[in-house]
Amino acid sequence: MRLDGVRVLDLSRLLPGPYATQLLADAGADVVKVEDTDAGDYARILPPYTDAGVGAIFDAVNRGKRSVALDLKSDRGREAFLDLAAEADVVFEQFRPGVVERLGVDYEAVRAVNDDVIYCSLSGFGQDGPHADRVGHDLNYVGMAGLLDMTREGEDSKPQMPGYPVGDMAGGLFAAFSTVGALLSRELGNTGGEYVDVAMTDVVASFSQAVAHDALTGGDPRPGDTELSGALPWYDTYETADGNYVTLAALEPKFWDAFCEAVGREDLADAHMTDDPAEREAVREELEALFAERTRDEWEAQLGDTEAMVAPVRTPAEALDSEAADARDLIDHSGTVPRAAFPAQSTAEPEGVAGSPPGHGEHTDDVLEAAGYDADRLASLREDGVIE
């Protein structure tokens, strides 16, 4: 899992694209953020802030990258970008469709100087289609993909946001996967350079596999109506005595039998997978009463190490500050503040890819010098406001 020697020019900002390229950086790629000469990535000033005064989200998804501040709206800035792109393996952008064409740094422009480049465009709704020009944020992507319809309804009967930017993160994850796949295809000789178009809405729609068959064959799956959204009492979430929650996920008969035995309710065993709505409701009522007898931690102590398929619902703070997180090295403490680390472990871990996020334009001179720009040329570009 080492991308040593892979150079990525990253034009993205905020969360989805930087998360994608952070995954590449975590795997060892040299990621160069190309930011404008004004404020740079908006996430730098997006609260909450670290003790260093940097946006916490920016810190989390820009570790170990380098920053070049470049005015792409100027002819000389565009020329400098294409000089860098000529030696890059990947160009990654997250603008709305059409922006890179207007700037003159689109796939065709880059391919003219680097035929082997992998060029990835990540957007809300894709580069074509009826919604391509729409603005959007995570709520738009999740809603358009139909997943808001599959979330539990709140007390006001309004579909609720899942509570996490699933569209942004899913889009970034799939963009990183697609980029690595294109790199591998190129290295295997299957393809040369390649253009990859990733729409966050499409990625979130792909998350609907559990209900897609029903939806595509005449059904209209709704919250609580499907096996994996609460229709089955043995696959649901239950409130405990202290107002917390546990999950029960005993789909397979062996796990349901183990659960019934562990809680002394062998009388419920034969009701597993019943199609009788009344019997299902009776089982649910029994389970609601059962789980309400003890606290979340008491249920964890009793059932956590059994095959009862019961687990506590934790807050993000509890999940990230836990024995399991420590054991799996889930938290990266190498930078100025802790962050969630790369979510896989390998026998070929990259070395030295963490660290602090870059300052705005911190590496402009270093990166351009490596591309052949001498001191006089850099001074001229800076004087004209092309670089920062």
mmCIF file of C-alpha atoms in Angstrom:
data_model
loop_
_atom_site.group_PDB
_atom_site.id
_atom_site.type_symbol
_atom_site.label_atom_id
_atom_site.label_comp_id
_atom_site.label_asym_id
_atom_site.label_seq_id
_atom_site.Cartn_x
_atom_site.Cartn_y
_atom_site.Cartn_z
ATOM 1 C CA MET A 1 0.000 0.000 0.000
ATOM 2 C CA ARG A 2 2.795 2.397 -0.901
ATOM 3 C CA LEU A 3 2.327 5.158 -3.444
ATOM 4 C CA ASP A 4 5.884 6.442 -3.080
ATOM 5 C CA GLY A 5 6.872 8.426 -6.158
ATOM 6 C CA VAL A 6 3.294 9.250 -7.183
ATOM 7 C CA ARG A 7 2.808 13.003 -7.593
ATOM 8 C CA VAL A 8 -0.703 14.410 -7.171
ATOM 9 C CA LEU A 9 -1.712 17.978 -8.032
ATOM 10 C CA ASP A 10 -4.742 18.699 -5.894
ATOM 11 C CA LEU A 11 -7.040 21.563 -6.878
ATOM 12 C CA SER A 12 -9.774 20.629 -4.413
ATOM 13 C CA ARG A 13 -10.854 22.363 -1.212
ATOM 14 C CA LEU A 14 -13.077 21.936 1.849
ATOM 15 C CA LEU A 15 -13.822 18.240 2.558
ATOM 16 C CA PRO A 16 -14.583 15.700 -0.223
ATOM 17 C CA GLY A 17 -11.552 16.215 -2.486
ATOM 18 C CA PRO A 18 -9.045 16.861 0.296
ATOM 19 C CA TYR A 19 -10.255 13.689 2.042
ATOM 20 C CA ALA A 20 -9.655 11.744 -1.177
ATOM 21 C CA THR A 21 -6.165 13.121 -1.623
ATOM 22 C CA GLN A 22 -5.439 12.707 2.098
ATOM 23 C CA LEU A 23 -5.998 8.981 1.625
ATOM 24 C CA LEU A 24 -3.478 9.075 -1.228
ATOM 25 C CA ALA A 25 -1.037 11.044 0.939
ATOM 26 C CA ASP A 26 -1.506 8.570 3.791
ATOM 27 C CA ALA A 27 -0.489 5.845 1.348
ATOM 28 C CA GLY A 28 2.717 7.720 0.517
ATOM 29 C CA ALA A 29 1.823 9.917 -2.466
ATOM 30 C CA ASP A 30 3.333 13.393 -2.775
ATOM 31 C CA VAL A 31 0.220 15.576 -2.750
ATOM 32 C CA VAL A 32 0.679 19.203 -3.782
ATOM 33 C CA LYS A 33 -2.270 21.455 -2.986
ATOM 34 C CA VAL A 34 -2.677 24.130 -5.632
ATOM 35 C CA GLU A 35 -4.480 26.995 -3.896
ATOM 36 C CA ASP A 36 -5.422 30.466 -5.071
ATOM 37 C CA THR A 37 -3.261 33.389 -4.029
ATOM 38 C CA ASP A 38 -5.990 34.981 -1.931
ATOM 39 C CA ALA A 39 -7.351 32.918 0.969
ATOM 40 C CA GLY A 40 -6.590 29.462 -0.343
ATOM 41 C CA ASP A 41 -8.664 26.510 0.791
ATOM 42 C CA TYR A 42 -11.752 27.844 2.616
ATOM 43 C CA ALA A 43 -11.399 25.099 5.207
ATOM 44 C CA ARG A 44 -8.372 26.916 6.614
ATOM 45 C CA ILE A 45 -10.742 29.419 8.255
ATOM 46 C CA LEU A 46 -13.704 27.115 8.891
ATOM 47 C CA PRO A 47 -14.453 26.619 12.618
ATOM 48 C CA PRO A 48 -13.842 24.841 14.902
ATOM 49 C CA TYR A 49 -10.160 25.698 15.132
ATOM 50 C CA THR A 50 -7.109 23.906 16.454
ATOM 51 C CA ASP A 51 -4.907 25.564 19.069
ATOM 52 C CA ALA A 52 -2.771 26.761 16.156
ATOM 53 C CA GLY A 53 -5.735 28.714 14.781
ATOM 54 C CA VAL A 54 -6.247 26.415 11.792
ATOM 55 C CA GLY A 55 -9.628 24.992 10.838
ATOM 56 C CA ALA A 56 -9.861 21.537 12.405
ATOM 57 C CA ILE A 57 -11.304 19.990 9.235
ATOM 58 C CA PHE A 58 -8.452 21.470 7.192
ATOM 59 C CA ASP A 59 -5.937 20.029 9.641
ATOM 60 C CA ALA A 60 -7.610 16.621 9.490
ATOM 61 C CA VAL A 61 -7.537 16.171 5.704
ATOM 62 C CA ASN A 62 -4.373 18.000 4.638
ATOM 63 C CA ARG A 63 -1.653 16.349 6.705
ATOM 64 C CA GLY A 64 1.690 15.845 5.021
ATOM 65 C CA LYS A 65 0.691 17.702 1.852
ATOM 66 C CA ARG A 66 2.530 20.615 0.269
ATOM 67 C CA SER A 67 0.930 23.915 -0.713
ATOM 68 C CA VAL A 68 1.522 26.059 -3.792
ATOM 69 C CA ALA A 69 -0.328 29.382 -4.029
ATOM 70 C CA LEU A 70 -0.959 30.051 -7.724
ATOM 71 C CA ASP A 71 -3.275 32.396 -9.648
ATOM 72 C CA LEU A 72 -4.789 30.115 -12.270
ATOM 73 C CA LYS A 73 -6.787 33.008 -13.720
ATOM 74 C CA SER A 74 -3.581 34.547 -15.066
ATOM 75 C CA ASP A 75 -1.776 33.327 -18.174
ATOM 76 C CA ARG A 76 1.501 32.880 -16.303
ATOM 77 C CA GLY A 77 -0.248 31.056 -13.463
ATOM 78 C CA ARG A 78 -1.884 28.657 -15.891
ATOM 79 C CA GLU A 79 1.473 28.151 -17.604
ATOM 80 C CA ALA A 80 3.093 27.330 -14.267
ATOM 81 C CA PHE A 81 0.349 24.860 -13.425
ATOM 82 C CA LEU A 82 0.780 23.068 -16.749
ATOM 83 C CA ASP A 83 4.534 22.924 -16.148
ATOM 84 C CA LEU A 84 3.805 21.117 -12.892
ATOM 85 C CA ALA A 85 1.137 18.944 -14.506
ATOM 86 C CA ALA A 86 3.628 17.807 -17.133
ATOM 87 C CA GLU A 87 5.453 15.849 -14.425
ATOM 88 C CA ALA A 88 2.445 14.784 -12.355
ATOM 89 C CA ASP A 89 0.845 11.369 -12.159
ATOM 90 C CA VAL A 90 -2.545 12.666 -11.039
ATOM 91 C CA VAL A 91 -4.495 15.894 -11.330
ATOM 92 C CA PHE A 92 -7.466 16.053 -8.987
ATOM 93 C CA GLU A 93 -10.133 18.762 -9.165
ATOM 94 C CA GLN A 94 -13.452 19.447 -7.469
ATOM 95 C CA PHE A 95 -14.803 22.531 -9.231
ATOM 96 C CA ARG A 96 -18.257 22.727 -10.756
ATOM 97 C CA PRO A 97 -18.358 21.381 -14.331
ATOM 98 C CA GLY A 98 -16.900 23.850 -16.817
ATOM 99 C CA VAL A 99 -14.646 25.740 -14.403
ATOM 100 C CA VAL A 100 -11.418 23.947 -15.287
ATOM 101 C CA GLU A 101 -12.158 24.510 -18.980
ATOM 102 C CA ARG A 102 -12.528 28.244 -18.387
ATOM 103 C CA LEU A 103 -9.278 28.245 -16.425
ATOM 104 C CA GLY A 104 -7.504 26.293 -19.149
ATOM 105 C CA VAL A 105 -6.448 23.442 -16.838
ATOM 106 C CA ASP A 106 -8.990 20.812 -17.917
ATOM 107 C CA TYR A 107 -8.177 17.248 -18.912
ATOM 108 C CA GLU A 108 -7.513 18.077 -22.558
ATOM 109 C CA ALA A 109 -5.168 20.920 -21.631
ATOM 110 C CA VAL A 110 -3.262 18.730 -19.182
ATOM 111 C CA ARG A 111 -3.203 15.754 -21.527
ATOM 112 C CA ALA A 112 -1.567 17.969 -24.162
ATOM 113 C CA VAL A 113 1.495 18.199 -21.898
ATOM 114 C CA ASN A 114 1.152 14.811 -20.170
ATOM 115 C CA ASP A 115 -0.593 12.066 -22.116
ATOM 116 C CA ASP A 116 -0.240 9.566 -19.247
ATOM 117 C CA VAL A 117 -1.923 11.692 -16.586
ATOM 118 C CA ILE A 118 -4.778 10.386 -14.453
ATOM 119 C CA TYR A 119 -7.256 13.251 -14.207
ATOM 120 C CA CYS A 120 -10.051 12.895 -11.643
ATOM 121 C CA SER A 121 -13.028 15.262 -11.421
ATOM 122 C CA LEU A 122 -15.124 14.972 -8.266
ATOM 123 C CA SER A 123 -18.423 16.862 -8.266
ATOM 124 C CA GLY A 124 -21.857 16.744 -6.737
ATOM 125 C CA PHE A 125 -23.810 15.527 -9.742
ATOM 126 C CA GLY A 126 -21.239 14.566 -12.384
ATOM 127 C CA GLN A 127 -19.899 16.273 -15.487
ATOM 128 C CA ASP A 128 -23.068 15.667 -17.503
ATOM 129 C CA GLY A 129 -26.713 14.876 -16.924
ATOM 130 C CA PRO A 130 -29.659 17.118 -16.008
ATOM 131 C CA HIS A 131 -28.230 18.246 -12.660
ATOM 132 C CA ALA A 132 -24.580 18.737 -13.614
ATOM 133 C CA ASP A 133 -24.682 22.522 -13.182
ATOM 134 C CA ARG A 134 -26.479 22.498 -9.844
ATOM 135 C CA VAL A 135 -24.762 23.750 -6.736
ATOM 136 C CA GLY A 136 -24.785 21.345 -3.834
ATOM 137 C CA HIS A 137 -23.599 20.202 -0.462
ATOM 138 C CA ASP A 138 -23.898 16.909 1.346
ATOM 139 C CA LEU A 139 -27.625 17.179 2.036
ATOM 140 C CA ASN A 140 -28.284 17.597 -1.685
ATOM 141 C CA TYR A 141 -26.276 14.513 -2.620
ATOM 142 C CA VAL A 142 -27.838 12.300 0.022
ATOM 143 C CA GLY A 143 -31.330 13.533 -0.766
ATOM 144 C CA MET A 144 -30.950 13.142 -4.529
ATOM 145 C CA ALA A 145 -29.662 9.616 -4.023
ATOM 146 C CA GLY A 146 -32.783 8.756 -2.026
ATOM 147 C CA LEU A 147 -30.997 7.896 1.197
ATOM 148 C CA LEU A 148 -32.713 10.641 3.190
ATOM 149 C CA ASP A 149 -35.919 8.741 2.501
ATOM 150 C CA MET A 150 -34.360 5.726 4.178
ATOM 151 C CA THR A 151 -33.378 7.523 7.389
ATOM 152 C CA ARG A 152 -35.582 7.417 10.444
ATOM 153 C CA GLU A 153 -38.149 10.177 10.685
ATOM 154 C CA GLY A 154 -37.839 12.617 13.570
ATOM 155 C CA GLU A 155 -40.563 13.742 15.918
ATOM 156 C CA ASP A 156 -41.618 16.353 13.386
ATOM 157 C CA SER A 157 -41.964 13.607 10.742
ATOM 158 C CA LYS A 158 -39.332 15.286 8.583
ATOM 159 C CA PRO A 159 -36.598 13.081 7.068
ATOM 160 C CA GLN A 160 -33.465 13.503 9.140
ATOM 161 C CA MET A 161 -29.909 13.994 7.946
ATOM 162 C CA PRO A 162 -27.816 10.928 8.829
ATOM 163 C CA GLY A 163 -25.748 13.125 11.169
ATOM 164 C CA TYR A 164 -22.531 12.892 9.184
ATOM 165 C CA PRO A 165 -21.418 14.182 5.759
ATOM 166 C CA VAL A 166 -21.833 10.754 4.192
ATOM 167 C CA GLY A 167 -21.979 12.097 0.633
ATOM 168 C CA ASP A 168 -18.770 14.088 0.991
ATOM 169 C CA MET A 169 -16.826 11.286 2.618
ATOM 170 C CA ALA A 170 -18.210 8.547 0.372
ATOM 171 C CA GLY A 171 -17.472 10.628 -2.710
ATOM 172 C CA GLY A 172 -13.933 11.288 -1.553
ATOM 173 C CA LEU A 173 -13.351 7.646 -0.705
ATOM 174 C CA PHE A 174 -14.588 6.432 -4.085
ATOM 175 C CA ALA A 175 -12.606 9.115 -5.915
ATOM 176 C CA ALA A 176 -9.442 7.910 -4.162
ATOM 177 C CA PHE A 177 -10.303 4.296 -5.026
ATOM 178 C CA SER A 178 -10.963 5.226 -8.664
ATOM 179 C CA THR A 179 -7.708 7.174 -8.876
ATOM 180 C CA VAL A 180 -5.669 4.291 -7.496
ATOM 181 C CA GLY A 181 -7.490 1.913 -9.849
ATOM 182 C CA ALA A 182 -6.607 4.129 -12.821
ATOM 183 C CA LEU A 183 -2.977 4.304 -11.680
ATOM 184 C CA LEU A 184 -2.836 0.540 -11.376
ATOM 185 C CA SER A 185 -4.444 0.092 -14.795
ATOM 186 C CA ARG A 186 -1.810 2.389 -16.287
ATOM 187 C CA GLU A 187 1.055 0.607 -14.547
ATOM 188 C CA LEU A 188 -0.248 -2.787 -15.703
ATOM 189 C CA GLY A 189 -0.238 -1.528 -19.264
ATOM 190 C CA ASN A 190 -3.992 -1.932 -19.632
ATOM 191 C CA THR A 191 -4.498 1.776 -20.290
ATOM 192 C CA GLY A 192 -2.508 4.962 -20.563
ATOM 193 C CA GLY A 193 -3.760 8.199 -19.151
ATOM 194 C CA GLU A 194 -7.379 8.304 -18.091
ATOM 195 C CA TYR A 195 -10.169 10.718 -17.195
ATOM 196 C CA VAL A 196 -12.287 9.779 -14.171
ATOM 197 C CA ASP A 197 -15.643 11.460 -13.488
ATOM 198 C CA VAL A 198 -16.984 10.821 -9.969
ATOM 199 C CA ALA A 199 -20.349 12.235 -8.844
ATOM 200 C CA MET A 200 -21.017 12.203 -5.114
ATOM 201 C CA THR A 201 -24.699 11.565 -5.779
ATOM 202 C CA ASP A 202 -23.830 8.459 -7.800
ATOM 203 C CA VAL A 203 -21.586 7.167 -5.043
ATOM 204 C CA VAL A 204 -24.243 7.662 -2.376
ATOM 205 C CA ALA A 205 -26.786 5.937 -4.642
ATOM 206 C CA SER A 206 -24.408 2.979 -4.791
ATOM 207 C CA PHE A 207 -24.764 2.762 -1.013
ATOM 208 C CA SER A 208 -28.413 1.782 -1.545
ATOM 209 C CA GLN A 209 -27.609 -1.787 -2.615
ATOM 210 C CA ALA A 210 -29.552 -3.212 0.328
ATOM 211 C CA VAL A 211 -32.798 -1.668 -0.969
ATOM 212 C CA ALA A 212 -32.019 -1.202 -4.666
ATOM 213 C CA HIS A 213 -33.523 -4.491 -5.840
ATOM 214 C CA ASP A 214 -36.867 -3.704 -4.257
ATOM 215 C CA ALA A 215 -36.794 -0.132 -5.578
ATOM 216 C CA LEU A 216 -35.908 -1.262 -9.101
ATOM 217 C CA THR A 217 -38.517 -3.999 -9.320
ATOM 218 C CA GLY A 218 -41.667 -2.079 -8.471
ATOM 219 C CA GLY A 219 -41.291 -1.579 -4.744
ATOM 220 C CA ASP A 220 -40.896 1.624 -2.767
ATOM 221 C CA PRO A 221 -38.845 0.759 0.336
ATOM 222 C CA ARG A 222 -39.445 3.065 3.264
ATOM 223 C CA PRO A 223 -37.841 3.473 6.706
ATOM 224 C CA GLY A 224 -38.810 0.566 8.928
ATOM 225 C CA ASP A 225 -40.206 -1.447 6.015
ATOM 226 C CA THR A 226 -37.074 -3.340 4.986
ATOM 227 C CA GLU A 227 -35.050 -6.014 6.704
ATOM 228 C CA LEU A 228 -32.089 -3.698 7.263
ATOM 229 C CA SER A 229 -33.987 -0.529 8.225
ATOM 230 C CA GLY A 230 -35.980 -1.727 11.225
ATOM 231 C CA ALA A 231 -38.698 -4.057 9.950
ATOM 232 C CA LEU A 232 -37.170 -6.977 11.838
ATOM 233 C CA PRO A 233 -37.125 -6.752 15.634
ATOM 234 C CA TRP A 234 -33.961 -8.866 15.784
ATOM 235 C CA TYR A 235 -32.154 -6.276 13.604
ATOM 236 C CA ASP A 236 -32.828 -2.920 15.217
ATOM 237 C CA THR A 237 -31.736 -0.390 17.839
ATOM 238 C CA TYR A 238 -33.093 -0.372 21.392
ATOM 239 C CA GLU A 239 -33.053 2.168 24.195
ATOM 240 C CA THR A 240 -31.454 1.118 27.467
ATOM 241 C CA ALA A 241 -32.239 2.053 31.069
ATOM 242 C CA ASP A 242 -29.905 5.054 31.052
ATOM 243 C CA GLY A 243 -31.286 6.589 27.862
ATOM 244 C CA ASN A 244 -28.495 5.235 25.693
ATOM 245 C CA TYR A 245 -28.872 2.622 22.964
ATOM 246 C CA VAL A 246 -27.637 -0.765 21.862
ATOM 247 C CA THR A 247 -27.903 -2.479 18.515
ATOM 248 C CA LEU A 248 -29.164 -5.999 17.985
ATOM 249 C CA ALA A 249 -28.137 -7.554 14.653
ATOM 250 C CA ALA A 250 -29.089 -11.216 14.961
ATOM 251 C CA LEU A 251 -30.118 -11.907 11.352
ATOM 252 C CA GLU A 252 -28.637 -15.392 11.261
ATOM 253 C CA PRO A 253 -30.453 -18.058 13.323
ATOM 254 C CA LYS A 254 -27.282 -19.021 15.207
ATOM 255 C CA PHE A 255 -26.845 -15.477 16.493
ATOM 256 C CA TRP A 256 -30.506 -15.154 17.474
ATOM 257 C CA ASP A 257 -30.307 -18.451 19.336
ATOM 258 C CA ALA A 258 -27.141 -17.253 21.097
ATOM 259 C CA PHE A 259 -28.865 -14.004 22.065
ATOM 260 C CA CYS A 260 -31.970 -15.715 23.408
ATOM 261 C CA GLU A 261 -29.836 -18.072 25.471
ATOM 262 C CA ALA A 262 -27.598 -15.272 26.800
ATOM 263 C CA VAL A 263 -30.576 -13.232 28.064
ATOM 264 C CA GLY A 264 -32.567 -16.231 29.278
ATOM 265 C CA ARG A 265 -35.351 -15.817 26.720
ATOM 266 C CA GLU A 266 -35.241 -19.132 24.906
ATOM 267 C CA ASP A 267 -39.010 -18.791 24.537
ATOM 268 C CA LEU A 268 -38.412 -16.219 21.788
ATOM 269 C CA ALA A 269 -36.134 -18.427 19.704
ATOM 270 C CA ASP A 270 -38.825 -19.927 17.463
ATOM 271 C CA ALA A 271 -40.168 -16.494 16.477
ATOM 272 C CA HIS A 272 -37.026 -15.737 14.462
ATOM 273 C CA MET A 273 -37.829 -14.707 10.868
ATOM 274 C CA THR A 274 -41.556 -15.029 11.400
ATOM 275 C CA ASP A 275 -43.693 -13.364 8.705
ATOM 276 C CA ASP A 276 -46.573 -12.761 11.095
ATOM 277 C CA PRO A 277 -46.748 -8.977 11.760
ATOM 278 C CA ALA A 278 -48.466 -9.500 15.113
ATOM 279 C CA GLU A 279 -45.801 -11.953 16.264
ATOM 280 C CA ARG A 280 -43.043 -9.594 15.135
ATOM 281 C CA GLU A 281 -44.603 -6.734 17.066
ATOM 282 C CA ALA A 282 -44.909 -8.912 20.146
ATOM 283 C CA VAL A 283 -41.216 -9.824 19.906
ATOM 284 C CA ARG A 284 -40.288 -6.151 19.510
ATOM 285 C CA GLU A 285 -42.275 -5.211 22.622
ATOM 286 C CA GLU A 286 -40.532 -7.965 24.580
ATOM 287 C CA LEU A 287 -37.133 -6.728 23.411
ATOM 288 C CA GLU A 288 -37.940 -3.104 24.220
ATOM 289 C CA ALA A 289 -38.901 -4.103 27.741
ATOM 290 C CA LEU A 290 -35.868 -6.358 28.081
ATOM 291 C CA PHE A 291 -33.260 -3.784 27.019
ATOM 292 C CA ALA A 292 -34.894 -1.117 29.194
ATOM 293 C CA GLU A 293 -34.010 -3.190 32.273
ATOM 294 C CA ARG A 294 -30.271 -2.413 32.151
ATOM 295 C CA THR A 295 -27.894 0.343 31.107
ATOM 296 C CA ARG A 296 -25.945 0.298 27.892
ATOM 297 C CA ASP A 297 -22.691 -0.525 29.689
ATOM 298 C CA GLU A 298 -24.332 -3.319 31.642
ATOM 299 C CA TRP A 299 -25.548 -4.912 28.423
ATOM 300 C CA GLU A 300 -22.077 -4.516 26.948
ATOM 301 C CA ALA A 301 -20.559 -6.224 29.984
ATOM 302 C CA GLN A 302 -23.017 -9.110 29.745
ATOM 303 C CA LEU A 303 -23.218 -9.612 25.985
ATOM 304 C CA GLY A 304 -20.201 -7.957 24.392
ATOM 305 C CA ASP A 305 -18.021 -11.065 24.359
ATOM 306 C CA THR A 306 -20.814 -13.466 23.417
ATOM 307 C CA GLU A 307 -22.197 -14.242 19.960
ATOM 308 C CA ALA A 308 -25.439 -12.477 20.765
ATOM 309 C CA MET A 309 -24.772 -9.762 18.128
ATOM 310 C CA VAL A 310 -25.371 -6.901 20.559
ATOM 311 C CA ALA A 311 -23.183 -3.786 20.554
ATOM 312 C CA PRO A 312 -23.342 -0.396 22.286
ATOM 313 C CA VAL A 313 -24.177 2.729 20.279
ATOM 314 C CA ARG A 314 -21.353 5.097 21.127
ATOM 315 C CA THR A 315 -20.920 8.812 20.596
ATOM 316 C CA PRO A 316 -18.031 9.859 18.307
ATOM 317 C CA ALA A 317 -16.033 10.913 21.384
ATOM 318 C CA GLU A 318 -16.591 7.522 23.025
ATOM 319 C CA ALA A 319 -15.735 5.594 19.872
ATOM 320 C CA LEU A 320 -12.517 7.495 19.198
ATOM 321 C CA ASP A 321 -11.392 7.408 22.831
ATOM 322 C CA SER A 322 -11.710 3.690 23.404
ATOM 323 C CA GLU A 323 -9.644 0.606 24.034
ATOM 324 C CA ALA A 324 -10.546 -0.702 20.583
ATOM 325 C CA ALA A 325 -9.407 2.508 18.871
ATOM 326 C CA ASP A 326 -6.114 2.395 20.758
ATOM 327 C CA ALA A 327 -5.551 -1.264 19.936
ATOM 328 C CA ARG A 328 -6.106 -0.622 16.219
ATOM 329 C CA ASP A 329 -3.958 2.559 16.142
ATOM 330 C CA LEU A 330 -7.023 4.359 14.855
ATOM 331 C CA ILE A 331 -5.864 7.749 16.099
ATOM 332 C CA ASP A 332 -2.865 9.475 14.528
ATOM 333 C CA HIS A 333 -0.999 11.572 17.101
ATOM 334 C CA SER A 334 1.920 12.542 14.870
ATOM 335 C CA GLY A 335 0.661 16.014 13.977
ATOM 336 C CA THR A 336 -0.244 19.123 15.914
ATOM 337 C CA VAL A 337 -3.620 17.650 16.880
ATOM 338 C CA PRO A 338 -4.904 14.069 16.860
ATOM 339 C CA ARG A 339 -6.924 12.836 13.888
ATOM 340 C CA ALA A 340 -8.559 9.654 12.657
ATOM 341 C CA ALA A 341 -5.830 7.700 10.898
ATOM 342 C CA PHE A 342 -5.780 5.754 7.622
ATOM 343 C CA PRO A 343 -8.346 2.979 8.164
ATOM 344 C CA ALA A 344 -6.251 -0.010 7.092
ATOM 345 C CA GLN A 345 -3.090 -1.683 8.276
ATOM 346 C CA SER A 346 -0.529 -3.256 5.994
ATOM 347 C CA THR A 347 2.795 -5.069 6.093
ATOM 348 C CA ALA A 348 4.066 -2.386 3.680
ATOM 349 C CA GLU A 349 3.210 0.812 5.502
ATOM 350 C CA PRO A 350 4.454 4.072 3.926
ATOM 351 C CA GLU A 351 6.950 6.037 5.960
ATOM 352 C CA GLY A 352 6.781 9.648 7.089
ATOM 353 C CA VAL A 353 3.510 10.630 5.411
ATOM 354 C CA ALA A 354 1.819 12.321 8.356
ATOM 355 C CA GLY A 355 2.784 15.580 10.016
ATOM 356 C CA SER A 356 1.200 19.010 10.047
ATOM 357 C CA PRO A 357 -0.935 20.577 7.310
ATOM 358 C CA PRO A 358 0.901 23.045 5.050
ATOM 359 C CA GLY A 359 0.773 26.773 5.426
ATOM 360 C CA HIS A 360 -0.849 28.659 2.565
ATOM 361 C CA GLY A 361 1.728 28.683 -0.242
ATOM 362 C CA GLU A 362 4.394 27.279 2.072
ATOM 363 C CA HIS A 363 6.000 25.181 -0.662
ATOM 364 C CA THR A 364 5.461 27.414 -3.696
ATOM 365 C CA ASP A 365 9.144 28.128 -4.265
ATOM 366 C CA ASP A 366 10.310 24.574 -3.560
ATOM 367 C CA VAL A 367 7.826 22.985 -5.957
ATOM 368 C CA LEU A 368 8.411 25.490 -8.772
ATOM 369 C CA GLU A 369 12.195 25.356 -8.331
ATOM 370 C CA ALA A 370 12.001 21.597 -8.788
ATOM 371 C CA ALA A 371 10.127 22.275 -12.039
ATOM 372 C CA GLY A 372 13.002 24.431 -13.305
ATOM 373 C CA TYR A 373 11.993 27.926 -12.168
ATOM 374 C CA ASP A 374 14.985 30.031 -11.132
ATOM 375 C CA ALA A 375 15.047 32.785 -8.508
ATOM 376 C CA ASP A 376 14.532 35.607 -11.002
ATOM 377 C CA ARG A 377 11.496 33.960 -12.528
ATOM 378 C CA LEU A 378 9.982 33.286 -9.102
ATOM 379 C CA ALA A 379 10.568 36.890 -8.081
ATOM 380 C CA SER A 380 8.863 38.121 -11.247
ATOM 381 C CA LEU A 381 5.847 35.860 -10.674
ATOM 382 C CA ARG A 382 5.552 37.023 -7.081
ATOM 383 C CA GLU A 383 5.845 40.662 -8.038
ATOM 384 C CA ASP A 384 2.978 40.217 -10.509
ATOM 385 C CA GLY A 385 0.829 38.440 -7.927
ATOM 386 C CA VAL A 386 0.870 35.145 -9.829
ATOM 387 C CA ILE A 387 2.290 33.245 -6.849
ATOM 388 C CA GLU A 388 2.153 33.823 -3.112
#
